[in-house]
Coordinates of C-alpha atoms in Angstrom, one line a residue:
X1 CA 17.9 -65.1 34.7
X2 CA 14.9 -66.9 35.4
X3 CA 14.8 -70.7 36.9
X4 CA 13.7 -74.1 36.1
X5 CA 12.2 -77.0 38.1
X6 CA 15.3 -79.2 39.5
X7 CA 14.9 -82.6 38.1
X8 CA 13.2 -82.1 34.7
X9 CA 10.5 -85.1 34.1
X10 CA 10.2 -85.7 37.7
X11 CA 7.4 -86.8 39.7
X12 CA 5.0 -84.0 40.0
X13 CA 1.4 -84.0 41.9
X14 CA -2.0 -85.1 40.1
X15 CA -3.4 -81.7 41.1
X16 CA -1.6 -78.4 40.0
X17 CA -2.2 -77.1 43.2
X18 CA -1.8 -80.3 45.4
X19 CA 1.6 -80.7 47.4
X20 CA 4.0 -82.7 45.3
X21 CA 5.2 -86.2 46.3
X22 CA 8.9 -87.0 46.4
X23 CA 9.3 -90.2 45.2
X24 CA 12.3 -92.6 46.5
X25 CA 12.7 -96.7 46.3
X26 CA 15.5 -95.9 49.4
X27 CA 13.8 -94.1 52.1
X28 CA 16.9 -92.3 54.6
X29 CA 16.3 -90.2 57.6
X30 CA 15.3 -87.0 57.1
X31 CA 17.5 -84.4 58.2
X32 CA 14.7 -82.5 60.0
X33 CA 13.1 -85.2 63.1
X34 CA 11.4 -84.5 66.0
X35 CA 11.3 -81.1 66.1
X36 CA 15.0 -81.0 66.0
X37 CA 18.0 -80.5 63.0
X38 CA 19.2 -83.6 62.7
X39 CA 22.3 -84.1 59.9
X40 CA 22.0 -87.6 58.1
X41 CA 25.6 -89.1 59.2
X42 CA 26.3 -89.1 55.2
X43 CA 26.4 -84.9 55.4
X44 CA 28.4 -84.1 58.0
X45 CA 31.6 -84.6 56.5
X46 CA 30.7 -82.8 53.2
X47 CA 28.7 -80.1 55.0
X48 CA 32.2 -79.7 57.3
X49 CA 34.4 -79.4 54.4
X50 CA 31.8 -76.7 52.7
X51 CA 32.0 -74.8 55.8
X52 CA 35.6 -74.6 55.3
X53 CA 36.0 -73.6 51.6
X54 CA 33.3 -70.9 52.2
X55 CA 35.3 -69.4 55.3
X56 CA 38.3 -69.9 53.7
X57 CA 36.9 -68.5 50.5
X58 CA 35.2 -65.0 52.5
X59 CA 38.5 -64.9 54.1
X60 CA 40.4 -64.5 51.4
X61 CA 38.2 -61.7 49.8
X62 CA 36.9 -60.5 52.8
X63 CA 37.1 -56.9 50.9
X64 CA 34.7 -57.4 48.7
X65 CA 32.4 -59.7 51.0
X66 CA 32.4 -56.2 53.0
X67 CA 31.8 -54.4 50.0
X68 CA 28.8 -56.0 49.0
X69 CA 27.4 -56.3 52.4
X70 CA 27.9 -52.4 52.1
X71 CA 26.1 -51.5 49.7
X72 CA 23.8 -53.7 50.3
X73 CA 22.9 -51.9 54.0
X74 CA 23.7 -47.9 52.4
X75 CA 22.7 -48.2 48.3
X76 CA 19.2 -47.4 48.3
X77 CA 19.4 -49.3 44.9
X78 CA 20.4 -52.3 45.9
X79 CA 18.2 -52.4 49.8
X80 CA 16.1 -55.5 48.8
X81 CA 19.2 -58.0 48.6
X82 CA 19.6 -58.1 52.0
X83 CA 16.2 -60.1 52.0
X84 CA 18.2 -62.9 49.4
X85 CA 20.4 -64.7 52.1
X86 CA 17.4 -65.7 54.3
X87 CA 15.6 -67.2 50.8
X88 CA 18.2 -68.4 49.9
X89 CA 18.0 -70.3 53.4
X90 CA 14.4 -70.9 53.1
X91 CA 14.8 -72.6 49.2
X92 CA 17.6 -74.8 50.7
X93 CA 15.3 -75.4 54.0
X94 CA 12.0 -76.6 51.5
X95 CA 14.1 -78.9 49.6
X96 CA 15.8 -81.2 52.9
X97 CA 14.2 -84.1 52.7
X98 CA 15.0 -85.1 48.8
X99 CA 18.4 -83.8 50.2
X100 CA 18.8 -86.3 53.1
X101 CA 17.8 -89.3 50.0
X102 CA 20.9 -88.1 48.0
X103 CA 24.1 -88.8 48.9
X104 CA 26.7 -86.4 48.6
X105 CA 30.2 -87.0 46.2
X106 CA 33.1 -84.9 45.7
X107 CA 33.2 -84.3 42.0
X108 CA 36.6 -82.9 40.4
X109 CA 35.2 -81.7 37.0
X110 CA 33.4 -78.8 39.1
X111 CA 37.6 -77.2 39.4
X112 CA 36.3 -75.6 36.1
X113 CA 33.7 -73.8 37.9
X114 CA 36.0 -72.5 40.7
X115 CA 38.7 -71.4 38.3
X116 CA 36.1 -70.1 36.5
X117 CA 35.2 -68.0 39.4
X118 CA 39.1 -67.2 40.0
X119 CA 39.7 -66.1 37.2
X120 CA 37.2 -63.8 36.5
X121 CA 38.0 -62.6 40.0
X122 CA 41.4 -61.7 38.7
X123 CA 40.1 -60.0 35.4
X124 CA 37.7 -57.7 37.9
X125 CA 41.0 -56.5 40.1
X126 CA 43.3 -56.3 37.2
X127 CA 40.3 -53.9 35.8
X128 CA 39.5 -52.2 39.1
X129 CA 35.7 -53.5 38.3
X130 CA 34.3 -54.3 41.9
X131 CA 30.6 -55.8 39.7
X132 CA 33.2 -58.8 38.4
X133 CA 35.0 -59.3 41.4
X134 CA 31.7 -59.7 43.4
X135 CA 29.9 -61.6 40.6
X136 CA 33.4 -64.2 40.4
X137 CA 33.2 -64.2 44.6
X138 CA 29.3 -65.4 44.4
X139 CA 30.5 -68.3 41.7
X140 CA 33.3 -69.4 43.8
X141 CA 31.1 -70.0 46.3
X142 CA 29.0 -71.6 43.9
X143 CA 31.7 -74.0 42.6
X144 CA 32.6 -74.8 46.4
X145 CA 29.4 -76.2 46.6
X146 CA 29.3 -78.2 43.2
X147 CA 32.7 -79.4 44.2
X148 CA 32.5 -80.7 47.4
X149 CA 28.7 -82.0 47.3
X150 CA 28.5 -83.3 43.8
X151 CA 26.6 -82.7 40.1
X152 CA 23.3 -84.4 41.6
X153 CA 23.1 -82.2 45.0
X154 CA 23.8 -78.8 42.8
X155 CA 20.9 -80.4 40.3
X156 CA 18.7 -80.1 43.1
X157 CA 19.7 -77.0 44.7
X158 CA 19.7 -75.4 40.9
X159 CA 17.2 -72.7 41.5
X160 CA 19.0 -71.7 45.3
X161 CA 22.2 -71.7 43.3
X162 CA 21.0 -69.5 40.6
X163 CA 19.1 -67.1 42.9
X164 CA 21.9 -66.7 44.5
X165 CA 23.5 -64.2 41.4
X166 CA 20.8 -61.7 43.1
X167 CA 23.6 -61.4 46.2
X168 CA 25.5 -59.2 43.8
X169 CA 24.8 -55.8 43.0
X170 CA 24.3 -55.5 39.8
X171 CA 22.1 -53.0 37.6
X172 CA 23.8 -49.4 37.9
X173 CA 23.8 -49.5 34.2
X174 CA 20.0 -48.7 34.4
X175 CA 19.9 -45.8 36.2
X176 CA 20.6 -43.2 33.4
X177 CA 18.1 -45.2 30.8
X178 CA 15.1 -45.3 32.9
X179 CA 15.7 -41.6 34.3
X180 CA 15.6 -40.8 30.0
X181 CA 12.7 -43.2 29.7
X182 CA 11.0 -41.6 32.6
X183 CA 11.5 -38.2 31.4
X184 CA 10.2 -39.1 28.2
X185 CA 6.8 -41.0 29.6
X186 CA 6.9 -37.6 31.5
X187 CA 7.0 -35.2 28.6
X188 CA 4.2 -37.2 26.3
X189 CA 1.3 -37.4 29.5
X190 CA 2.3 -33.7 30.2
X191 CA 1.6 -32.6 26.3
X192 CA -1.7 -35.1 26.4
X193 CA -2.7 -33.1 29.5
X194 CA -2.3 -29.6 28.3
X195 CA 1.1 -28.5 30.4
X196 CA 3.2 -26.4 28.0
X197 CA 6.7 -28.1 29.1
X198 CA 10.2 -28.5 27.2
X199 CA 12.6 -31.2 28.3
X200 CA 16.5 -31.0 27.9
X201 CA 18.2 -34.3 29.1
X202 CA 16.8 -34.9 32.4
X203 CA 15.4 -31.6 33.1
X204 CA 11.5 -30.6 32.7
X205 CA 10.9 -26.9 32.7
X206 CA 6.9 -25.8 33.0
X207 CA 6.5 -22.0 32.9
X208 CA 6.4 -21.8 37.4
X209 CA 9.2 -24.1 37.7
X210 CA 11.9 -26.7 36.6
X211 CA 12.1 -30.1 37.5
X212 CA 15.4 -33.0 37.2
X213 CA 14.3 -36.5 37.1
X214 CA 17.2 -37.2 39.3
X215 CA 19.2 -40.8 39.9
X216 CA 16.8 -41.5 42.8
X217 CA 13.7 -40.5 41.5
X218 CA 14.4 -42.8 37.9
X219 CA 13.0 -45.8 39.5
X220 CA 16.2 -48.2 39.1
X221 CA 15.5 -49.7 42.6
X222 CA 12.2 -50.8 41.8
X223 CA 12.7 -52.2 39.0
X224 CA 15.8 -54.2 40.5
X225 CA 13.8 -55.3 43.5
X226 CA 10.9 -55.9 41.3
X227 CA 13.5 -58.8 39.0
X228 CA 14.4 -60.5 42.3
X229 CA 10.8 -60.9 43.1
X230 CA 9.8 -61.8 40.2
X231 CA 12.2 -64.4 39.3
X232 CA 11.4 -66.0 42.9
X233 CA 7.4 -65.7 42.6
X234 CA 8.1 -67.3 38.8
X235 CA 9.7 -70.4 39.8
X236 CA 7.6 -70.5 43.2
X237 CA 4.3 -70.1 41.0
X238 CA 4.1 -71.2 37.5
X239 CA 5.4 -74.5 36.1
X240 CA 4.6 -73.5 32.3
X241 CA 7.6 -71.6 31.0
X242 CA 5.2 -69.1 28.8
X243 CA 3.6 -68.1 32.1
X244 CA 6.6 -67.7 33.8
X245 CA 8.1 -65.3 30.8
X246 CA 4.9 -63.5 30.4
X247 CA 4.9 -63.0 34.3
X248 CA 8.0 -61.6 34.3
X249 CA 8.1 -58.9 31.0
X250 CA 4.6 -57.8 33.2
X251 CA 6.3 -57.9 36.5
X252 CA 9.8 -55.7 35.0
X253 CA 7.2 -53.3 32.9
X254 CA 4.7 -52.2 36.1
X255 CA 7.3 -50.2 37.9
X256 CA 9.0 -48.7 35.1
X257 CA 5.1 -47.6 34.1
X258 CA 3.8 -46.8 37.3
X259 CA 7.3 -44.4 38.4
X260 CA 6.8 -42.7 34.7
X261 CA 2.9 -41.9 36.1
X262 CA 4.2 -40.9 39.5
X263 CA 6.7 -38.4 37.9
X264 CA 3.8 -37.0 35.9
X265 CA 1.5 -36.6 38.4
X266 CA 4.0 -35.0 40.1
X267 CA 5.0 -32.4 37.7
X268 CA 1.4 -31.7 36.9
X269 CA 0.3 -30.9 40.4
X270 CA 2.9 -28.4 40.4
X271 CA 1.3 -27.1 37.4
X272 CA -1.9 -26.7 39.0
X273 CA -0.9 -25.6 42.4
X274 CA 2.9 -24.9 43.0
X275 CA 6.0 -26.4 43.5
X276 CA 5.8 -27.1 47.3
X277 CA 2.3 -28.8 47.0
X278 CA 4.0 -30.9 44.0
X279 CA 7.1 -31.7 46.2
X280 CA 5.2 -32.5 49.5
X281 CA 3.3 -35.0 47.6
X282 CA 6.6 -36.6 46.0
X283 CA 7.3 -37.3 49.6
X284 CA 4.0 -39.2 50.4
X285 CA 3.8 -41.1 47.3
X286 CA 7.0 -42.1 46.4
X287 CA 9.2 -45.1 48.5
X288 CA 9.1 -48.1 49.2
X289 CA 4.8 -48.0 50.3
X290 CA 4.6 -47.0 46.6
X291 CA 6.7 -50.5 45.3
X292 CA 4.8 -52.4 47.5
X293 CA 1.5 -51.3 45.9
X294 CA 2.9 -52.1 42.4
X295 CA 3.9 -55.5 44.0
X296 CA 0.4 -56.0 45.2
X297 CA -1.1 -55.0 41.8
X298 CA 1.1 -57.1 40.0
X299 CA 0.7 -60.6 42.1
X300 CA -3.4 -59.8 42.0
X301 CA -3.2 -59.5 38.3
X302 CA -1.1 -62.6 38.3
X303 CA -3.0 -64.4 41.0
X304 CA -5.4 -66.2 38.7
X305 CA -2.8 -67.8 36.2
X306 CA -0.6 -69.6 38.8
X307 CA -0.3 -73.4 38.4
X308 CA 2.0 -74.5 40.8
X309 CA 2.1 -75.0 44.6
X310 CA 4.2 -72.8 45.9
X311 CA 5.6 -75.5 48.5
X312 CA 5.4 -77.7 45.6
X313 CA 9.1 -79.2 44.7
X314 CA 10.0 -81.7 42.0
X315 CA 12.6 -83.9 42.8
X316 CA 12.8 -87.3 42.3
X317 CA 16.1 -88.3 44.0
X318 CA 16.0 -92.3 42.8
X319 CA 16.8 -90.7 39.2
X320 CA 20.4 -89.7 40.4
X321 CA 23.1 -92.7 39.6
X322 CA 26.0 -92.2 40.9
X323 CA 28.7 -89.9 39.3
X324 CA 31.8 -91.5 38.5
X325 CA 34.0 -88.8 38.5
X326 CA 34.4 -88.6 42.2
X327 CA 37.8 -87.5 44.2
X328 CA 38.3 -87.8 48.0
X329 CA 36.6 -85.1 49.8
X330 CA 39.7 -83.8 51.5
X331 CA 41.5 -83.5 48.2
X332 CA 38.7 -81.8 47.0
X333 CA 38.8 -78.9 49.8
X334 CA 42.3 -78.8 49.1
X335 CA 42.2 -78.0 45.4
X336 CA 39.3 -75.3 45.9
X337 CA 41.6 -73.8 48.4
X338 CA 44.4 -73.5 46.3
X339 CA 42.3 -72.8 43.2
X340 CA 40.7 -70.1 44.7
X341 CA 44.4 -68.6 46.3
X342 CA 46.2 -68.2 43.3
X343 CA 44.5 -65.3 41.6
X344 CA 44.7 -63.7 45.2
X345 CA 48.7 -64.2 45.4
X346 CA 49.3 -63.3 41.9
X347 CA 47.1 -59.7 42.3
X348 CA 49.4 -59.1 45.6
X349 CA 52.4 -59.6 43.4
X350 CA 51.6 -57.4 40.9
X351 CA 50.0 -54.6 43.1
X352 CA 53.4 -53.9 44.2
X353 CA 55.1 -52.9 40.4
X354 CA 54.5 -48.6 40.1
X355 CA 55.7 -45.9 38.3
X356 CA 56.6 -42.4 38.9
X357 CA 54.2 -39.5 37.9
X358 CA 56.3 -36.5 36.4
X359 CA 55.5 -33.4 37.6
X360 CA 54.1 -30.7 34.8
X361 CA 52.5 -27.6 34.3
X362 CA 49.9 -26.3 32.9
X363 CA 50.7 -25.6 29.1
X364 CA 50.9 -22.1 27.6
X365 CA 48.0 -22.4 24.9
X366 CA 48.6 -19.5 22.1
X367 CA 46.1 -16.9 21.6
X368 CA 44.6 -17.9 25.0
X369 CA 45.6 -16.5 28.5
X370 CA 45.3 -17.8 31.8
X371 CA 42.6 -16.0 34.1
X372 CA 40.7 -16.7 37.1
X373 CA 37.3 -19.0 37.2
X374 CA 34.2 -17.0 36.7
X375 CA 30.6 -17.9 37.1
X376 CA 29.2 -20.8 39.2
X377 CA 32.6 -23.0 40.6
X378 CA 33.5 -26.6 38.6
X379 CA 35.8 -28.9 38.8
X380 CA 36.2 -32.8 38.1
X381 CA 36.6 -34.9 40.3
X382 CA 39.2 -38.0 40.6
X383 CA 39.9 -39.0 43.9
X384 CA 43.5 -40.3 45.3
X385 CA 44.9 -38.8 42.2
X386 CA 48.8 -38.2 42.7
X387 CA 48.5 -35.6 40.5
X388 CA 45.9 -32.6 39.9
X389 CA 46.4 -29.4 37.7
X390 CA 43.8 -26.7 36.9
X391 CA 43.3 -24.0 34.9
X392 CA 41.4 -21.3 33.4
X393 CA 41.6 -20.0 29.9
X394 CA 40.5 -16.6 28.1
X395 CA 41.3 -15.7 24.8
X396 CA 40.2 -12.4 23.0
X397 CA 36.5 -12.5 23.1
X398 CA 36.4 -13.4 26.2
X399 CA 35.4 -16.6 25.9
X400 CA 36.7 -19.0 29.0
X401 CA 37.5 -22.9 29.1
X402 CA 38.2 -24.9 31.9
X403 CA 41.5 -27.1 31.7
X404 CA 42.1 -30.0 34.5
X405 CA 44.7 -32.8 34.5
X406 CA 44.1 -35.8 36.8
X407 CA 47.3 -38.5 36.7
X408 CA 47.8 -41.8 39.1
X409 CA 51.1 -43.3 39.4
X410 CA 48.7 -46.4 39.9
X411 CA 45.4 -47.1 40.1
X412 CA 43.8 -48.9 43.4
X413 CA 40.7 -49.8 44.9
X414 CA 38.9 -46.4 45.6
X415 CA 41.6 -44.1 43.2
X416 CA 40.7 -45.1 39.6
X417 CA 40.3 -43.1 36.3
X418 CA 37.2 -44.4 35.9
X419 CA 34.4 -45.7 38.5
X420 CA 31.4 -44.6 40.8
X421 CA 32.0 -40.6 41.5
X422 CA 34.8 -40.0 39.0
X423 CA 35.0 -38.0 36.4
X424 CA 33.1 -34.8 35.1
X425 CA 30.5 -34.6 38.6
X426 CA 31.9 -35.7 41.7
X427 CA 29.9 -36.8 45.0
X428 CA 27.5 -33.6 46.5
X429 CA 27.9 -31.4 43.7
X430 CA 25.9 -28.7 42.6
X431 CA 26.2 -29.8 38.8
X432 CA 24.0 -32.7 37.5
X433 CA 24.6 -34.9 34.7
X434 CA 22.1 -33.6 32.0
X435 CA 23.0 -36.0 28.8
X436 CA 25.7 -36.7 26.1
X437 CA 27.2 -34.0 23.7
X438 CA 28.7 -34.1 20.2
X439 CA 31.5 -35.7 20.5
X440 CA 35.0 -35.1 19.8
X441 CA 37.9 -37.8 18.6
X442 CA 39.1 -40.1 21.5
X443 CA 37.5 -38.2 24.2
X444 CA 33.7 -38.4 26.3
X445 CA 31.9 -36.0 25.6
X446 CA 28.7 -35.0 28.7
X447 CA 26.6 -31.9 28.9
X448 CA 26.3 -31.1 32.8
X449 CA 24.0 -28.2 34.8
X450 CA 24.7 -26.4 37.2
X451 CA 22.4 -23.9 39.5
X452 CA 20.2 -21.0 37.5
X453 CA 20.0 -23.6 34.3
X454 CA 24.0 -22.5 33.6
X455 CA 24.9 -25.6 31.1
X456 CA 28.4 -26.5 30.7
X457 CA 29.9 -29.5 28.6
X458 CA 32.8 -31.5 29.4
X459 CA 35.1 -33.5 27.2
X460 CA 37.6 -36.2 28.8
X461 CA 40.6 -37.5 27.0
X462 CA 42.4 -40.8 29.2
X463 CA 45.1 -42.3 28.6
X464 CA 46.5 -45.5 30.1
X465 CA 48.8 -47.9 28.9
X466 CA 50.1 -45.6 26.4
X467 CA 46.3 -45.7 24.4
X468 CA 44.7 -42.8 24.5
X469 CA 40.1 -42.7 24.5
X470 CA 37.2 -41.7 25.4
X471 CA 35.7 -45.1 26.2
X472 CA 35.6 -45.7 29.9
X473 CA 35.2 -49.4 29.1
X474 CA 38.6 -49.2 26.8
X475 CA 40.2 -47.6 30.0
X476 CA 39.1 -50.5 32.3
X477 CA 40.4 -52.9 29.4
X478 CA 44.1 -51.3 29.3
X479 CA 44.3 -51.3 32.7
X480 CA 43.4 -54.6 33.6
X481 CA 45.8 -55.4 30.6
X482 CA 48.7 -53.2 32.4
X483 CA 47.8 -54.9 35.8
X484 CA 48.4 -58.9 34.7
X485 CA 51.1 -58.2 32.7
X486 CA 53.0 -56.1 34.9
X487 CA 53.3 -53.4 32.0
X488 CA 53.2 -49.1 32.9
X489 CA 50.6 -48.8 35.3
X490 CA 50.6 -44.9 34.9
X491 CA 46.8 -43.7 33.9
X492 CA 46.1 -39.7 32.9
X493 CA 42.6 -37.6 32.4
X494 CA 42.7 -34.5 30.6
X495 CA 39.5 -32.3 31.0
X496 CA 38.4 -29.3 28.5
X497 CA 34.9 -27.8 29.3
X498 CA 33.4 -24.5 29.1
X499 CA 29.8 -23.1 28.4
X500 CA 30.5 -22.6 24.8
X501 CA 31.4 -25.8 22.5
X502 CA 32.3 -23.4 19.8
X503 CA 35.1 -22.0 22.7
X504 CA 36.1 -25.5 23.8
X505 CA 36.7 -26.5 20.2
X506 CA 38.8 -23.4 19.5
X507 CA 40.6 -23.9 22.6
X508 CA 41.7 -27.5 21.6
X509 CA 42.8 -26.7 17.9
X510 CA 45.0 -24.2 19.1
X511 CA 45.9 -26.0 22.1
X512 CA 47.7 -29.0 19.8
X513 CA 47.7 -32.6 19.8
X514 CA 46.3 -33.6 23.3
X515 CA 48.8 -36.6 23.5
X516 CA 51.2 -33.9 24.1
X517 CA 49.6 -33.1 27.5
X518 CA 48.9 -36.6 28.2

């Protein structure tokens, strides 16, 4: 995302650094006078009837309002958007008095937006995808404000509005990427350097030690703080849509850089000294002193190739006719407010259909005998399952797999196949995720390590909705698919994993057809 001036072709100063003008042929009262707030009598209706969608609108999905604020205040990831909502104050604040010259309107063709915003709300429960439910919650308050103000209010708050996706938290997805990327920058300035060092996923073993580029140290958070702040200091700083670009692939590109160099330096003081040197100087370097000196670096590089003001704002407010596709405001706050209810009625409707989970038992799995775990303790994880089953295997050799069965009767907010802590590694374990593994037909297939280097691999077969896969995103698809229509909400993880693939592989030819289990 990255913003435009509101008003394209508007009056802008003589000087690139010179305050802009706002040009009007209808002067009104500015909404800022003496010191004091002051509403222009035209607002104070439409700014009362906002108020009311938004409460009404938080209300309603005051879960994942708390969610957000949430991890906002606990995700170290995600820190920096509690900063947004007081921008996103300030934007509003710099753009009042164009504001107080524009008269706000009702306008019905932004229902689309709200339903929009409904709807996708929906999709995100029916899927048990909290990103979608908080991205639809963020345009429904969006479309509030379209709705009840009007196209030529939302033209000038564009940039507020758009900065405004930054309230969700959105960027998990990175995380694993960058802590490959980073392991890779890691391994080729180790090599350059001398330091005999061999890599396998996201572990670096040197010959007086072993390192994992963990989750926390792969730099996600500062490259996600890094977007906002560069997406604000773009539209803040540049008018010329080059600059702006090139500003940002520079801006996204310094952390990723700078936390590949950090790693590396790390790594190779350990080399030279030892491992507590290497981590005590983790410590002092890396955090939040070290994003901020990567911010600095990057807005001195940039300093020289700004061309705009940054209290400059573009908005010519005489250039707004009227819209003609106006509705009375109170008809207006009705409509959002029923717009925005039914997807919330119709998941409370649905959320009370179940099924029953059928008790089983482990199966009897020829050639193979059950025995008790050996070596360093596993198990997956899949909380508020109604169902859990797990087993150990041994056949002749002496080769051991790991069986587990997870089922839900239904899946809710907080006990789903799939999500943040499910799966193969659950929260505080001694296992870390290492990479992906060979995989196998309709299952997911991740190599994992535990303490002493032991490496195990883990293969998950789900059904829901009567599909069986190995796609997370499938399973997400079929239950959201079983949620709207009311179909079998019943949703089953079989897990095979051992130390040895050839074993695992054995294990599930003679163990038959998994759909059997499932």
């Amino acid at each position: 995302m990255t913003p435009f001036p509101e008003g394209e072709g508007a009056g802008v100063s003589s000087s690139p650094l010179a305050p802009a003008s706002v040009a009007s042929t209808h002067p009104q009262p500015l909404p800022f006078q003496g010191g004091e707030l002051a509403i222009v009598p035209a607002w104070r209706k439409p700014l009362a009837h906002l108020a009311a969608a938004w409460l009404a609108i938080l209300a309603l999905f005051r879960r994942d309002t708390v969610d957000m604020a949430a991890i906002w205040w606990n995700d170290s990831n995600f820190g920096h958007l509690l900063f947004v909502p007081p921008i996103l104050v300030w934007l509003v604040w710099q753009r009042r008095q164009a504001l107080a010259e524009i008269a706000p309107r009702a306008w019905w063709p932004a229902l689309a937006l709200v339903g929009a915003g409904g709807l996708a709300w929906l999709l995100g429960e029916a899927a048990g995808v909290a990103l979608v439910r908080h991205l639809a919650l963020v345009l429904m308050l969006q479309g509030a404000v379209v709705m009840l103000l009007g196209p030529h209010i939302a033209r000038a708050l564009f940039f507020p509005l758009a900065y405004a996706l930054f309230l969700v938290p959105f960027g998990d997805f990175l995380v694993q990427p960058l802590q490959m990327l980073t392991a890779e920058m890691c391994m080729a300035l180790l090599h350059l350097f001398g330091v005999p060092a061999t890599m396998d996923g996201v572990l670096i073993r040197i010959p007086n030690g072993y390192f994992e580029v963990a989750e926390a140290c792969a730099g996600a958070n500062f490259v996600l703080a890094m977007a906002a702040f560069a997406v604000l200091a773009a539209h803040l700083c540049f008018r010329s849509w080059r600059r702006r670009a090139a500003f940002l692939v520079f801006a996204l590109a310094m952390p990723v850089i700078a936390n590949g160099i950090r790693a590396f330096a790390t790594i190779w003081l350990a080399w030279l000294t030892d491992i507590d040197t290497a981590a005590g100087f983790d410590h002092v370097v890396y955090g939040w002193f070290f994003f901020a000196a990567v911010m600095a670096l990057v807005v001195a590089t940039a300093w020289r190739f700004f061309d705009r003001a940054p209290g400059e704002i573009a908005i010519d407010p005489a250039r707004f006719a009227p819209s003609a596709a106006t509705l009375k405001p109170v008809l207006a706050l009705a409509l959002v407010v029923g717009l925005v209810a039914t997807p919330f009625i119709w998941s409370r409707v649905t959320a009370a259909r179940s099924a029953a989970v059928t008790h089983i038992d482990l199966p009897a799995v020829p050639g193979w005998r059950r025995t008790a775990p050996a070596g360093e303790p596993w198990a997956p994880h899949y909380a508020g399952a109604d169902l859990r089953l797990m087993g150990s295997y041994v056949d002749a050799s002496g080769a051991q797999v790991e069986l587990a069965i997870a089922a839900y009767a239904r899946q809710d907010e907080g006990r789903e196949l799939v999500g943040f802590g499910q799966g193969a590694i659950g929260p505080g374990s001694r296992w870390i995720w290492t990479s992906a593994a060979p995989g196998a037909p309709h299952a997911r297939a991740e190599r994992i390590t535990g303490p002493g280097g032991v490496v195990r691999e883990v293969l998950t077969f789900y059904r829901v909705g009567g599909q069986m896969t190995g796609s997370e995103t499938r399973v997400k698809l079929e239950t959201m698919k079983a949620r709207l229509l009311g179909s079998d909400p019943r949703a089953v993880a079989v897990t095979v994993s051992g130390t040895d693939r050839a074993a695992i592989d054995r294990f599930l030819r003679d163990l038959g057809p998994i759909e059997g289990i499932l």
